[in-house]
Each structure stands twice: as structure tokens, then as C-alpha cells.
XYZ file of C-alpha atoms in Angstrom:
702
model
C 53.500 -20.790 58.614
C 52.047 -20.764 62.147
C 52.327 -16.996 62.783
C 50.461 -16.270 59.544
C 47.719 -18.745 60.363
C 47.296 -17.434 63.892
C 47.082 -13.860 62.605
C 44.403 -14.792 60.079
C 42.434 -16.796 62.627
C 42.522 -13.801 64.943
C 41.345 -11.626 62.085
C 38.615 -14.100 61.184
C 37.305 -14.154 64.747
C 37.174 -10.371 64.799
C 35.423 -10.355 61.434
C 32.763 -12.761 62.671
C 31.977 -10.402 65.540
C 31.700 -7.418 63.198
C 29.695 -9.049 60.411
C 27.795 -11.973 61.894
C 27.404 -15.025 59.669
C 23.676 -15.592 59.910
C 23.065 -13.504 56.795
C 24.570 -14.164 53.371
C 24.346 -10.489 52.408
C 25.506 -7.207 53.861
C 24.339 -3.690 53.101
C 26.788 -0.986 52.098
C 26.275 2.487 53.491
C 24.538 3.548 50.285
C 22.106 0.660 50.579
C 23.514 -1.463 47.738
C 23.630 -5.199 48.389
C 27.120 -6.621 48.595
C 28.011 -10.290 48.549
C 29.360 -11.168 51.976
C 31.585 -13.967 50.714
C 33.537 -11.605 48.478
C 33.852 -9.067 51.272
C 35.231 -11.651 53.689
C 37.528 -12.992 50.961
C 39.109 -9.626 50.174
C 39.610 -8.778 53.839
C 41.284 -12.132 54.493
C 43.508 -11.564 51.454
C 44.464 -8.095 52.684
C 45.341 -9.484 56.105
C 47.345 -12.376 54.675
C 49.261 -10.235 52.200
C 49.983 -7.560 54.796
C 51.098 -9.901 57.562
C 52.819 -12.826 55.851
C 54.315 -11.631 52.560
C 58.099 -11.323 52.457
C 57.866 -7.654 51.489
C 54.390 -6.248 52.286
C 53.141 -3.324 50.209
C 51.732 -0.141 51.636
C 48.070 0.111 50.620
C 47.885 3.705 49.436
C 47.073 5.702 46.303
C 50.317 4.633 44.623
C 49.419 0.969 45.199
C 45.937 1.693 43.851
C 47.353 3.153 40.624
C 49.542 0.091 40.076
C 46.615 -2.291 40.625
C 44.398 -0.196 38.344
C 46.928 -0.297 35.502
C 47.600 -4.024 35.924
C 43.893 -4.893 35.923
C 43.196 -2.738 32.866
C 46.132 -4.331 31.043
C 44.786 -7.814 31.750
C 41.154 -6.986 31.056
C 41.931 -5.748 27.543
C 45.538 -6.719 26.836
C 45.368 -6.188 23.059
C 43.207 -3.046 23.381
C 40.490 -4.476 21.149
C 37.438 -3.895 23.339
C 37.580 -0.753 25.471
C 37.515 2.794 24.140
C 39.559 5.636 25.593
C 36.295 7.127 26.901
C 35.699 3.890 28.871
C 39.162 4.139 30.373
C 38.498 7.786 31.266
C 35.304 6.746 33.054
C 37.133 4.049 35.012
C 39.963 6.459 35.861
C 37.701 8.008 38.503
C 38.589 4.962 40.631
C 42.332 5.020 39.944
C 43.270 6.095 43.480
C 40.338 4.394 45.245
C 41.131 0.718 44.668
C 43.242 0.441 47.821
C 40.240 1.610 49.852
C 37.909 -0.797 48.027
C 40.367 -3.659 48.563
C 40.546 -2.966 52.294
C 36.779 -2.576 52.683
C 35.796 -5.497 50.461
C 33.930 -3.337 47.959
C 33.635 -4.303 44.279
C 32.100 -1.114 42.845
C 34.960 -0.560 40.407
C 35.025 -4.201 39.347
C 31.268 -4.267 38.738
C 31.452 -1.071 36.659
C 34.355 -2.409 34.588
C 32.443 -5.629 33.897
C 29.354 -3.703 32.819
C 31.390 -1.665 30.325
C 33.397 -4.651 29.121
C 30.344 -6.823 28.440
C 28.814 -4.017 26.366
C 32.003 -3.597 24.301
C 32.258 -7.361 23.878
C 28.924 -7.398 22.040
C 30.039 -4.519 19.819
C 33.331 -6.259 18.975
C 31.392 -9.372 17.978
C 29.473 -7.234 15.500
C 32.693 -5.749 14.083
C 34.221 -9.164 13.415
C 31.107 -10.494 11.679
C 30.914 -7.451 9.396
C 34.653 -7.350 8.586
C 34.919 -11.055 7.803
C 32.098 -10.861 5.250
C 34.355 -9.048 2.760
C 37.525 -10.405 1.091
C 40.907 -9.058 2.198
C 43.364 -7.669 -0.327
C 47.013 -8.378 0.445
C 48.449 -6.322 -2.420
C 48.914 -2.893 -0.842
C 51.670 -2.056 1.638
C 50.183 -1.795 5.116
C 51.510 -2.558 8.594
C 50.112 -3.595 11.957
C 51.494 -2.938 15.438
C 51.841 -6.293 17.209
C 53.206 -5.216 20.592
C 50.258 -4.535 22.931
C 52.338 -2.195 25.097
C 52.752 0.136 22.117
C 49.046 0.222 21.271
C 46.674 2.929 22.493
C 42.977 2.645 23.239
C 40.833 3.683 20.281
C 39.227 7.115 20.549
C 36.030 6.159 18.699
C 34.036 3.094 17.602
C 35.189 3.729 14.018
C 38.852 3.727 15.085
C 38.333 0.530 17.091
C 36.652 -1.138 14.127
C 39.683 -0.224 11.990
C 41.969 -1.857 14.575
C 39.855 -5.006 14.325
C 40.097 -4.910 10.517
C 43.901 -4.899 10.645
C 43.976 -7.541 13.370
C 41.702 -9.915 11.449
C 43.554 -9.238 8.211
C 46.834 -10.182 9.911
C 45.351 -13.453 11.149
C 43.968 -14.186 7.684
C 47.373 -13.367 6.177
C 49.067 -15.950 8.399
C 46.544 -18.590 7.301
C 46.956 -17.683 3.627
C 50.752 -17.857 3.910
C 50.519 -21.268 5.614
C 48.219 -22.568 2.866
C 50.558 -21.337 0.117
C 53.517 -22.908 1.910
C 51.653 -26.241 2.154
C 50.826 -26.145 -1.571
C 54.440 -25.396 -2.433
C 55.667 -28.319 -0.326
C 53.074 -30.609 -1.924
C 54.299 -29.578 -5.401
C 57.912 -30.233 -4.413
C 57.025 -33.633 -2.990
C 55.045 -34.502 -6.115
C 51.845 -35.300 -4.217
C 48.608 -35.028 -6.159
C 46.610 -32.412 -4.282
C 44.010 -30.095 -5.751
C 45.686 -26.729 -6.168
C 43.521 -23.841 -4.985
C 43.472 -20.342 -6.416
C 44.392 -17.301 -4.340
C 40.708 -16.328 -4.191
C 39.807 -19.764 -2.791
C 42.656 -19.719 -0.273
C 41.640 -16.272 1.007
C 37.978 -17.343 1.262
C 38.983 -20.468 3.216
C 41.053 -18.353 5.601
C 38.129 -16.005 6.310
C 35.701 -18.889 6.708
C 37.912 -20.516 9.334
C 38.374 -17.194 11.114
C 34.590 -16.683 11.173
C 34.109 -20.085 12.786
C 36.847 -19.396 15.338
C 35.415 -16.027 16.319
C 31.849 -17.302 16.556
C 33.172 -19.888 19.007
C 35.364 -17.341 20.840
C 32.568 -14.833 21.407
C 30.199 -17.619 22.406
C 32.653 -18.752 25.090
C 33.306 -15.212 26.284
C 29.578 -14.495 26.380
C 29.064 -17.469 28.687
C 31.570 -16.160 31.222
C 30.145 -14.443 34.268
C 31.655 -11.784 36.495
C 32.862 -14.489 38.879
C 35.079 -15.870 36.117
C 36.908 -12.528 35.990
C 37.023 -11.914 39.745
C 40.206 -13.926 40.349
C 42.004 -11.889 37.698
C 40.822 -8.723 39.417
C 42.017 -9.892 42.847
C 45.345 -10.945 41.359
C 45.797 -7.405 40.085
C 46.301 -6.615 43.774
C 48.231 -9.760 44.727
C 50.689 -9.467 41.826
C 51.746 -5.984 42.927
C 53.482 -7.718 45.849
C 55.433 -9.900 43.392
C 54.631 -11.989 40.278
C 54.556 -15.309 42.173
C 52.016 -14.237 44.799
C 48.560 -15.260 43.578
C 45.014 -15.936 44.665
C 43.401 -19.192 43.469
C 39.624 -19.543 43.523
C 38.482 -23.023 44.681
C 38.004 -24.333 41.114
C 41.350 -22.882 39.978
C 43.161 -24.584 42.858
C 41.581 -27.904 41.874
C 42.903 -27.390 38.337
C 46.333 -26.474 39.702
C 46.441 -29.610 41.847
C 45.343 -31.743 38.909
C 48.042 -30.251 36.722
C 50.666 -30.796 39.405
C 49.707 -34.368 40.215
C 48.386 -35.391 36.816
C 50.862 -33.674 34.557
C 52.531 -36.991 33.783
C 49.769 -37.616 31.245
C 49.004 -35.846 27.979
C 51.820 -33.705 26.581
C 53.616 -32.951 29.865
C 53.500 -29.150 29.834
C 52.411 -26.978 32.750
C 50.340 -24.036 31.520
C 49.382 -20.673 32.985
C 46.990 -17.955 31.852
C 48.387 -14.433 31.599
C 47.115 -11.364 29.777
C 44.515 -13.439 27.939
C 47.125 -15.884 26.643
C 47.755 -19.509 27.582
C 51.501 -19.757 28.181
C 53.870 -22.647 28.833
C 55.490 -22.233 32.244
C 57.241 -25.590 32.530
C 57.995 -28.746 30.548
C 57.898 -32.015 32.479
C 61.145 -33.980 32.052
C 60.612 -37.143 30.020
C 57.223 -35.988 28.722
C 56.112 -35.984 25.059
C 56.761 -32.212 24.928
C 60.212 -32.696 26.431
C 61.131 -35.443 23.970
C 59.648 -33.638 20.952
C 61.798 -30.650 21.897
C 60.108 -27.696 20.164
C 57.691 -26.463 22.859
C 59.513 -24.192 25.326
C 58.697 -22.252 28.518
C 57.472 -18.802 27.534
C 55.679 -20.002 24.386
C 52.086 -18.752 24.019
C 49.641 -21.366 22.692
C 47.184 -19.688 20.324
C 45.370 -22.644 18.725
C 44.843 -26.341 19.404
C 44.001 -28.944 16.755
C 43.165 -32.616 17.226
C 45.230 -34.407 14.581
C 44.198 -33.171 11.133
C 41.064 -31.405 12.395
C 40.595 -27.644 12.184
C 42.449 -25.724 14.947
C 40.440 -24.128 17.762
C 41.466 -20.601 18.767
C 42.071 -20.618 22.546
C 42.954 -16.938 23.002
C 40.780 -15.600 25.797
C 39.722 -19.129 26.790
C 39.677 -20.162 30.437
C 42.718 -22.196 31.403
C 40.752 -25.300 32.388
C 38.927 -25.309 29.033
C 42.191 -24.893 27.110
C 43.839 -27.691 29.085
C 40.915 -30.017 28.323
C 41.538 -29.492 24.594
C 45.262 -30.170 24.897
C 44.873 -33.310 26.995
C 43.903 -36.534 25.288
C 44.411 -40.257 24.970
C 47.818 -41.824 24.622
C 48.897 -42.160 20.994
C 46.718 -39.334 19.651
C 48.154 -36.247 17.964
C 47.654 -32.673 19.107
C 48.878 -29.768 16.956
C 49.652 -26.550 18.794
C 49.965 -23.212 17.032
C 52.356 -21.271 19.247
C 53.823 -17.802 19.322
C 57.491 -18.075 20.276
C 59.221 -15.544 22.530
C 60.697 -13.861 19.445
C 57.215 -13.293 18.001
C 57.462 -15.984 15.309
C 54.626 -18.481 14.774
C 55.094 -22.242 14.693
C 52.839 -25.303 14.476
C 54.109 -28.045 16.797
C 52.864 -31.617 16.488
C 53.009 -33.733 19.665
C 51.879 -37.334 20.154
C 50.256 -37.649 23.564
C 51.653 -40.272 25.888
C 52.114 -41.245 29.497
C 55.400 -39.849 30.766
C 57.997 -42.480 31.531
C 59.176 -41.533 35.004
C 62.705 -42.855 34.497
C 63.288 -40.138 31.929
C 62.657 -37.538 34.613
C 65.404 -38.937 36.834
C 69.180 -38.462 36.837
C 71.006 -40.425 34.131
C 74.654 -40.639 33.197
C 76.993 -41.565 30.357
C 80.727 -42.052 29.996
C 82.596 -39.959 27.430
C 85.477 -42.090 26.208
C 89.053 -40.908 25.910
C 92.491 -41.312 27.431
C 90.990 -39.647 30.480
C 87.271 -40.592 30.555
C 84.720 -37.947 31.524
C 81.391 -38.560 33.215
C 78.190 -36.829 32.106
C 75.166 -36.557 34.437
C 71.864 -35.178 33.171
C 69.554 -33.897 35.924
C 66.182 -32.603 34.604
C 64.800 -31.584 38.031
C 65.612 -31.572 41.747
C 62.902 -34.141 42.407
C 62.172 -35.500 45.870
C 59.743 -37.759 47.675
C 58.295 -35.172 50.063
C 55.822 -37.689 51.516
C 58.532 -40.236 52.382
C 56.555 -42.870 50.528
C 59.545 -44.803 49.259
C 60.021 -42.612 46.192
C 63.257 -41.335 44.718
C 65.317 -38.283 45.648
C 67.618 -36.464 43.254
C 70.393 -36.062 45.840
C 70.681 -39.815 46.396
C 70.333 -40.574 42.693
C 73.133 -38.192 41.684
C 75.334 -39.630 44.450
C 74.750 -43.075 42.933
C 75.574 -41.810 39.421
C 78.811 -40.282 40.740
C 79.820 -43.608 42.303
C 79.039 -45.466 39.066
C 81.186 -43.017 37.086
C 84.047 -43.337 39.565
C 83.964 -47.113 39.156
C 84.499 -46.571 35.429
C 87.467 -44.258 36.057
C 85.811 -40.917 35.200
C 88.454 -38.216 35.686
C 86.054 -35.286 35.451
C 82.279 -34.784 35.643
C 79.799 -32.625 33.716
C 76.578 -31.945 35.646
C 73.910 -30.753 33.205
C 71.290 -28.460 34.797
C 70.021 -26.892 31.572
C 66.227 -26.462 31.557
C 66.110 -27.660 35.169
C 63.405 -25.539 36.809
C 64.351 -26.442 40.380
C 62.692 -28.418 43.160
C 63.907 -29.708 46.507
C 66.313 -27.438 48.373
C 67.509 -30.226 50.664
C 68.602 -32.216 47.627
C 70.678 -29.218 46.501
C 72.440 -29.289 49.875
C 73.039 -33.042 49.582
C 74.293 -32.682 46.003
C 76.729 -29.846 46.688
C 77.997 -31.977 49.575
C 79.163 -34.612 47.102
C 81.809 -32.205 45.806
C 82.936 -30.281 48.928
C 84.222 -31.369 52.334
C 81.486 -29.635 54.339
C 80.026 -26.182 54.880
C 77.079 -23.875 54.159
C 75.288 -24.277 50.819
C 72.450 -21.740 50.858
C 70.927 -19.113 53.127
C 67.148 -18.809 53.447
C 65.675 -15.643 54.913
C 62.161 -14.710 55.987
C 61.016 -11.109 56.238
C 62.031 -10.854 59.880
C 64.983 -12.330 61.704
C 68.358 -13.639 60.593
C 68.909 -15.961 57.656
C 68.862 -19.706 58.253
C 71.975 -21.379 56.859
C 71.521 -24.831 55.322
C 74.758 -26.780 55.555
C 76.362 -29.938 54.277
C 77.598 -31.646 57.441
C 79.076 -34.716 55.760
C 82.871 -34.298 55.709
C 83.304 -36.965 53.027
C 84.133 -35.726 49.514
C 82.551 -38.152 47.063
C 84.278 -36.703 43.999
C 87.318 -34.425 44.076
C 88.101 -34.237 40.348
C 87.371 -31.404 37.890
C 83.706 -30.391 37.661
C 81.716 -28.462 35.043
C 78.098 -27.396 35.640
C 76.061 -26.632 32.499
C 73.254 -24.044 32.849
C 71.008 -21.934 30.621
C 68.247 -19.328 30.866
C 65.725 -21.985 31.962
C 67.855 -23.151 34.889
C 65.934 -21.725 37.835
C 65.546 -21.722 41.600
C 67.234 -24.845 43.057
C 69.391 -25.154 39.914
C 70.654 -21.632 40.500
C 71.475 -22.384 44.128
C 73.456 -25.461 43.050
C 75.415 -23.546 40.399
C 75.950 -20.577 42.736
C 77.349 -22.756 45.531
C 79.793 -24.500 43.180
C 80.843 -21.091 41.859
C 81.223 -19.461 45.292
C 83.319 -22.360 46.576
C 85.399 -22.180 43.364
C 84.760 -25.903 43.225
C 84.037 -26.087 39.500
C 83.386 -24.111 36.340
C 79.894 -22.879 35.476
C 79.356 -22.992 31.701
C 76.476 -21.834 29.476
C 74.199 -18.792 29.616
C 72.904 -16.689 32.519
C 70.223 -18.422 34.568
C 66.584 -17.369 35.092
C 67.006 -15.322 38.275
C 64.280 -16.618 40.625
C 65.426 -16.380 44.219
C 62.120 -16.518 46.095
C 60.170 -19.197 47.982
C 56.374 -19.603 47.894
C 53.876 -21.386 50.144
C 50.198 -22.245 49.644
C 47.711 -21.292 52.363
C 44.171 -22.681 52.478
C 42.035 -19.672 53.378
C 39.293 -21.927 54.758
C 41.681 -23.299 57.374
C 42.590 -19.878 58.726
C 38.974 -18.916 59.411
C 36.899 -20.280 62.306
C 33.831 -22.479 61.886
C 31.581 -19.429 62.247
C 32.588 -18.568 58.673
C 31.562 -21.924 57.181
C 28.621 -20.283 55.383
C 30.973 -18.367 53.066
C 33.418 -21.200 52.412
C 35.157 -22.350 50.254
C 37.218 -19.197 49.725
C 40.183 -20.655 47.850
C 43.935 -20.489 48.392
C 46.615 -17.832 48.595
C 50.084 -18.553 47.252
C 52.485 -16.250 49.074
C 56.142 -15.401 48.657
C 57.462 -15.886 52.190
C 61.253 -16.225 51.835
C 64.265 -15.448 49.660
C 67.300 -17.575 48.812
C 70.801 -16.187 49.224
C 74.137 -17.538 48.075
C 76.771 -18.326 50.676
C 78.511 -15.171 49.400
C 75.496 -13.178 50.647
C 74.078 -12.258 47.228
C 70.640 -13.361 46.110
C 70.101 -14.971 42.709
C 66.930 -12.862 42.426
C 66.817 -10.970 39.090
C 70.502 -11.447 38.259
C 70.631 -15.234 38.317
C 74.031 -16.903 38.035
C 76.448 -15.590 35.427
C 78.548 -18.490 34.087
C 82.329 -18.413 34.362
C 82.410 -19.291 30.664
C 79.524 -17.898 28.610
C 78.458 -19.745 25.449
C 76.296 -18.285 22.642
C 72.636 -19.200 22.985
C 69.457 -18.535 21.012
C 68.090 -16.438 23.906
C 71.339 -14.547 24.568
C 70.045 -11.140 23.481
C 66.368 -11.545 24.357
C 64.717 -10.009 27.398
C 63.996 -13.093 29.444
C 63.799 -14.281 33.021
C 62.607 -12.994 36.378
C 63.977 -9.499 35.719
C 61.393 -9.062 32.958
C 58.466 -9.819 35.289
C 56.426 -6.886 36.562
C 56.906 -6.131 40.271
C 59.585 -8.777 40.818
C 61.304 -8.474 44.194
C 64.656 -6.663 44.014
C 68.204 -7.960 44.109
C 69.860 -7.479 47.488
C 72.625 -8.842 49.694
C 72.989 -10.076 53.257
C 75.996 -11.051 55.328
C 78.000 -13.868 53.731
C 78.125 -17.214 55.486
C 81.443 -18.492 56.794
C 82.938 -20.927 54.312
C 86.278 -21.979 52.896
C 86.811 -22.077 49.142
C 88.120 -25.219 47.450
C 91.768 -25.461 48.477
C 93.002 -27.636 45.645
C 91.895 -25.987 42.384
C 92.055 -28.287 39.400
C 92.650 -25.610 36.793
C 92.914 -21.911 35.999
C 89.517 -20.549 34.946
C 91.141 -17.690 33.019
C 93.114 -20.111 30.845
C 90.042 -22.260 30.272
C 88.032 -19.167 29.357
C 90.637 -18.062 26.797
C 90.769 -21.519 25.182
C 86.971 -21.758 25.042
C 86.692 -18.290 23.515
C 89.098 -19.298 20.741
C 87.109 -22.472 19.994
C 83.809 -20.574 19.919
C 85.241 -17.988 17.522
C 86.403 -20.760 15.174
C 83.127 -22.714 15.319
C 80.769 -22.079 12.362
C 77.869 -23.550 14.359
C 78.355 -21.293 17.381
C 78.827 -18.374 14.990
C 75.482 -19.131 13.334
C 73.798 -19.536 16.737
C 75.043 -16.072 17.667
C 73.824 -14.638 14.343
C 70.430 -16.284 14.901
C 70.252 -14.796 18.389
C 70.952 -11.334 16.983
C 68.208 -11.781 14.373
C 65.778 -12.895 17.073
C 66.617 -9.762 19.034
C 66.035 -7.632 15.943
C 62.725 -9.372 15.220
C 61.599 -8.983 18.826
C 62.400 -5.283 18.848
C 60.582 -4.748 15.536
C 57.006 -4.291 16.672
C 55.303 -3.896 13.299
C 54.467 -6.570 10.723
C 53.672 -6.115 7.056
C 50.149 -6.928 5.850
C 51.356 -7.228 2.261
C 51.536 -10.898 1.302
C 54.763 -10.685 -0.715
C 56.580 -8.806 2.077
C 55.299 -11.195 4.741
C 56.308 -14.279 2.729
C 59.775 -12.859 2.041
C 60.395 -12.330 5.768
C 59.094 -15.782 6.704
C 61.195 -17.501 4.026
C 64.302 -15.640 5.128
C 63.737 -16.887 8.677
C 63.139 -20.454 7.428
C 66.330 -20.370 5.343
C 68.423 -19.262 8.319
C 66.802 -21.908 10.504
C 67.600 -24.636 7.960
C 71.239 -23.507 7.835
C 71.529 -24.006 11.578
C 69.765 -27.380 11.422
C 72.166 -28.548 8.695
C 75.219 -27.466 10.679
C 73.919 -29.194 13.807
C 73.409 -32.432 11.848
C 77.026 -32.332 10.697
C 78.538 -31.809 14.154
C 81.128 -34.547 14.899
C 79.759 -36.996 17.444
C 81.144 -37.579 20.904
C 82.313 -41.108 21.662
C 79.867 -42.065 24.425
C 79.134 -45.328 26.170
C 76.469 -46.603 28.530
C 77.742 -47.456 32.006
C 78.170 -51.159 32.716
C 75.669 -51.057 35.585
C 73.048 -49.497 33.306
C 73.716 -51.993 30.508
C 72.828 -54.811 32.877
C 69.603 -53.056 33.939
C 68.541 -52.251 30.377
C 69.297 -55.701 28.971
C 65.885 -57.130 29.801
C 63.793 -54.062 28.938
C 63.689 -53.273 25.218
C 61.479 -50.177 25.650
C 63.742 -48.666 28.316
C 66.782 -49.567 26.221
C 65.333 -47.752 23.183
C 64.639 -44.646 25.266
C 68.153 -44.679 26.676
C 69.591 -44.998 23.177
C 67.615 -41.905 22.140
C 69.034 -40.055 25.170
C 72.549 -41.132 24.126
C 72.048 -40.066 20.491
C 70.970 -36.581 21.556
C 73.932 -36.215 23.909
C 76.414 -37.287 21.218
C 75.559 -34.314 18.997
C 74.958 -31.731 21.732
C 77.247 -28.799 20.966
C 77.210 -27.535 24.554
C 78.182 -30.906 26.019
C 80.998 -31.049 23.480
C 82.328 -27.671 24.593
C 82.041 -28.718 28.259
C 84.120 -31.805 27.407
C 86.763 -29.622 25.734
C 86.886 -27.353 28.793
C 87.378 -30.331 31.104
C 90.061 -31.842 28.895
C 91.918 -28.523 28.907
C 92.039 -28.771 32.693
C 92.788 -32.467 33.108
């Protein structure tokens, strides 16, 4: 961190000599007034990105083209505002953005905002006019739903037609939902007033009108400064998707989310391409326990209980978060677009997250040879040394508890574990090996630093299975990779996320001298400064960890993970560390793989999961949707039928014979609330198909 800070301080001192801080404004050569704060900000960003990023970009015309395309994509992701003629006008700057970025000029940005604000007013007029007339859902008509396949309209008339289809599609979804609700009410025998198709369609348009009046009102209140961070991140994200600039207010929101995310629904949200997306689910939170909201989901609407949903597309992240947060015990209904393109309404009761549910917990799977199960939702740590808990110590304690109850093998569940403390990974791997390197961490310059387990004691030497999935990321991947490289255990599940980079936050105010106080606060820069490497020398970047035994998963065939991010850093290799593989293997992986494959082939549930995954892939690759009501309903009902089949099969899965550890029974005896939560955890584990297969794999090897 120090070299970066010293470089920026040196730059800041030089800048103060060149610019002088007495004035708040500077004059460009053509006489136009430029805001000095923004000029200083961009130059500090350029210096920071160029000097401290793991893989600095060359600021040239090629870089400029990338930034231009990324900004345009984010400014009008669904291509519903700009015309092709607007894009042609902006294209004059396509190879000049690198020069503007280096000089601190915002000519292109100001021009783009001027055009965008004009088109925003026109789009508002289109929506009002279109929503005055009823939609007919009788004729066969389709809409393209993948933004990357859309083109900018060549005329106002063509753009208006795109809006007509877009609004009709949204109305169609509402009409279909209303018909579905009426059908369910009829089946349940509830006495509700049945509406005609004309009334249902009118209701749908009325609600859309209200949503769009609110949407355009919010967008009209935004100023250029609200878009500036997105513009600057069009440069930062060319370096890699995790390098970002945070304006002062955005950093406050980020800090609040990070420290205060244990309240509300327990989901960390990000804004990308005009959509509010779920980036992480807090272990033990209402979202985590409810189970339907997943990373990658886009939240389109938010409703308070039974109230009318509010459309949050295009809304600022802080405003959207304020709608989703709420008092404990209240209901929030989220309309989300899943990664496969399907729509779902998810009801979550807000609550305060119970911290214990975010910590390591274990169970004993009964049998002639008992097996221990440890669930680890995150690699948590007390970084401030304030007497808090660390995942490495907690897992060590769970291992000892399982040993006392004669566990012959252990399943370590890292599914949906997004990572955390690297030191705790080192400590945890050390529980299962004698000693040796666990992970290599490399900065842009110099050799890799090897983090080692120096404790020669092996806490558990029996068979080990590590469960992973596509949401196992970062520290989870390092843990699984180390166990795999040492041949210490069997990795089971689906390929992991593939994030092998390390980020740091830098306060831009701290790297500038006091002479720049007049233009502060400037915000923060989150920079990718290092990469992780396995002890074998390979990075987990992009490729993740491929399990030794792969199990069918809903996301198996979907494009998912770091490799799907624009401008992700590449996969590469360095020299392997010196280490000795496990010298007393417990079983033959090839035999275990063959036995597992036979079980999977004979399992109707796994077969249906695989079929569902194939259908999701097909649906994702199909980029058009029908605007004919009968066709739309037929497709939705087919999907619902298949989903119900899978739910029914899951309900009928034979249960594992699990028991709570004696130590935990004593702790839970006096706490009825904690006991109830632990019972829920046990119930879920009993019918978890993937835990069951992990148990079968271990028993094959015992």
C-alpha cells in the first residue's frame, strides 16, 4: 500500500504546483470553465490506476474505444433512449477518451448527458401516449429481450415502436400474473371478485403508468454528477471488473451495507447496467433462510407487503436499498429476474440476522462408521482483534467435537461460501495436513509470497470431502484447491466461481496533501492489487476449481462466474511451491468417481436436475419472448410444471439419520430460539441431495 500512497502524494504535490488551489475553477485552452475538483479527481485516478493496479492498461486509442463502448452500454443498456444518430455524433470522441481521461476533461461526458436528457423527455412522452391505449394479446408477436442483440433505433418512430413492444411485454407479465392469481383463488375456493380480461388489462396499464410516472420523475431529478461515477467506472472497469471508483456518498452507502447488512433482508446489492443485482447473501439472514434469492438475480420491483410494487429499474442504488430495508417482522416482496431470464416474486420477512447462523456448525451422520458434517457459510474473521470469532478456530473446534463422537470421515460444506479471510484458509487447511504451503499471493512486481501452515500437528487424518458449487468463491476456492493439490481429500460438486484476485480500498483524500483540501472529498478507489495462486502454480482466476467428482446442478450449463465478466484478468501460472502430497491416501478417487457416476445415473432426482439445467440453458439462449398471451401462458405453465416435479421429488428424498453433537445439545438446552433455528438447519441437511451423495462417497472409501 505504501508505494502507491507515496506515488499519489508525489503526484498530488506536483499537481498543486501546476494548478494552484486558490481558485475553484480552471480555464481550458478554449476558454470553457472546467470544474477543478473533477480535473484533480480524474488525474489522481489515472495515476493510481497506472501505478498501483496489478495489470495497468496502456492509455491509448484502443483503451479509449473500450471505455467508449462500456459507457454507452451502461448509459442506455436496453437501447430505449438514444438513436443511432446520437451514437454517430458521440462516435467523434471514440478515440479521444484516453486523452480526456488523462487531461481531466469532461467534454464527451457533458455532450452525452445533454443528448441523453433530451431523449429522456421524449421517451417519457412515448410511454404516456402508448399506455393510453389498450394492448391486444391475440396476435403472434415477439420481442427481443437480450440487450446485446438489440440495435439503436434509426428514427424516433422506430424507437417509439420499441417502447410499444417493451411496455406491452411488461403489461403481458402483469396480466399473466393476475390470471394466475384468479385461477389459484378459484382452486382454493376463496370468494374473490373475478375480473374480466378487459379489466385485468386496464389494471395492468394503470399500474404501468404509475410506475413510469415515478420512474421518469426520479430520472428527471438526477443531475450529471449522479452519472459521473458510472462514467469514471467505464475507465476503471477496463482494468478489471473489480476495480471501481466510489464517490464519497457511494462509499458511505458501501460502508453502511458492509457494516449494517445484518439488518433487513441480508442481501448485498450492486448497480450494473441500470439494474439492481444481488451480489451476495449474508449467511443466516432472512434471504439466506428463505432460500429463493440468489447472487446474480436482478431485482426489478419492490413491494411493501400487499402494497403495489415500485419499479426500481434505473433507480439509484441507495434509493433502491432504502425501499428494501425495513423494520423487523415486516414483509417485502421482490420481483426478480433470475439468471435464466425467468421472473419470480419472492416474499421475505425482514429480520435481524442471528450471527450464530453465520458461523461454522456441525452435525453427526449416524451409521456403523459415523461421518461428521461441517457447514461453513463464510471465512469470517475478527480483523480488529476485538474478541470476535474466527472461522479457522471455529472449524478446528468443530473437528475436535466430531472426533470426540468418533467421526470416521468429514464433509466440509463450502457451497455458496463467497470467501473472506485468507489467514483462516491457511489455518483450516493446516487442520488436515502436516505442514506446508497453502496459497501463493503475488503482486504485479516481485516474486510470489507463500503463505504456509507451520503447525506440524494433523488434527484430522481421516477421509475428507469438500463440497463446492458455482457460488464458492475466492477463499473457498483456495481452500478447495489446496485440498485437491495435496490430494488430501475429494472435491465434490460443481465448478467454482473463478475469482482469483485481491482488492484494496484507497482513500483518495489521504493520498493528496493539505493544499488540495478545497477539492476534497474525492472518494475512494478500489484497486485489484494482487492475484492468488494455488500451490501447484495455477491461479483459480476464470477457471475456478473443477471438482474431482462433478454433480449435476441447476447452473451446470449456464454461463456464470468470473469468466463471464467483461475485462476479467486472465488465467496464468507461476512456479509451483514446494510441497509434498498426502502420503497415506484413504481411497482411490477413480473408484469413487465410478461409483458416484452410477448412483447419479440411477437417481431420478439428479436426472430431473440435469433436465432442468438443460431447459434453463435453452431458455437463456432463446432471446425472444412471445407477446401472445396464450403462447406466453403455455411457456410459463410448462416451466411451473417442471419446477413442481422437481419439488415433489426433493420432498420424497429419503432422509439422512443425523444427530446434534452432545456439546451442542448442552448449549442449546437453555435457549429455545437457538434450538429451533438449529433444528431447522438439521431438517434442511437431512434432505440435502448433495450432502447425501457426499456421504455415499465417503462410505465407499471408509
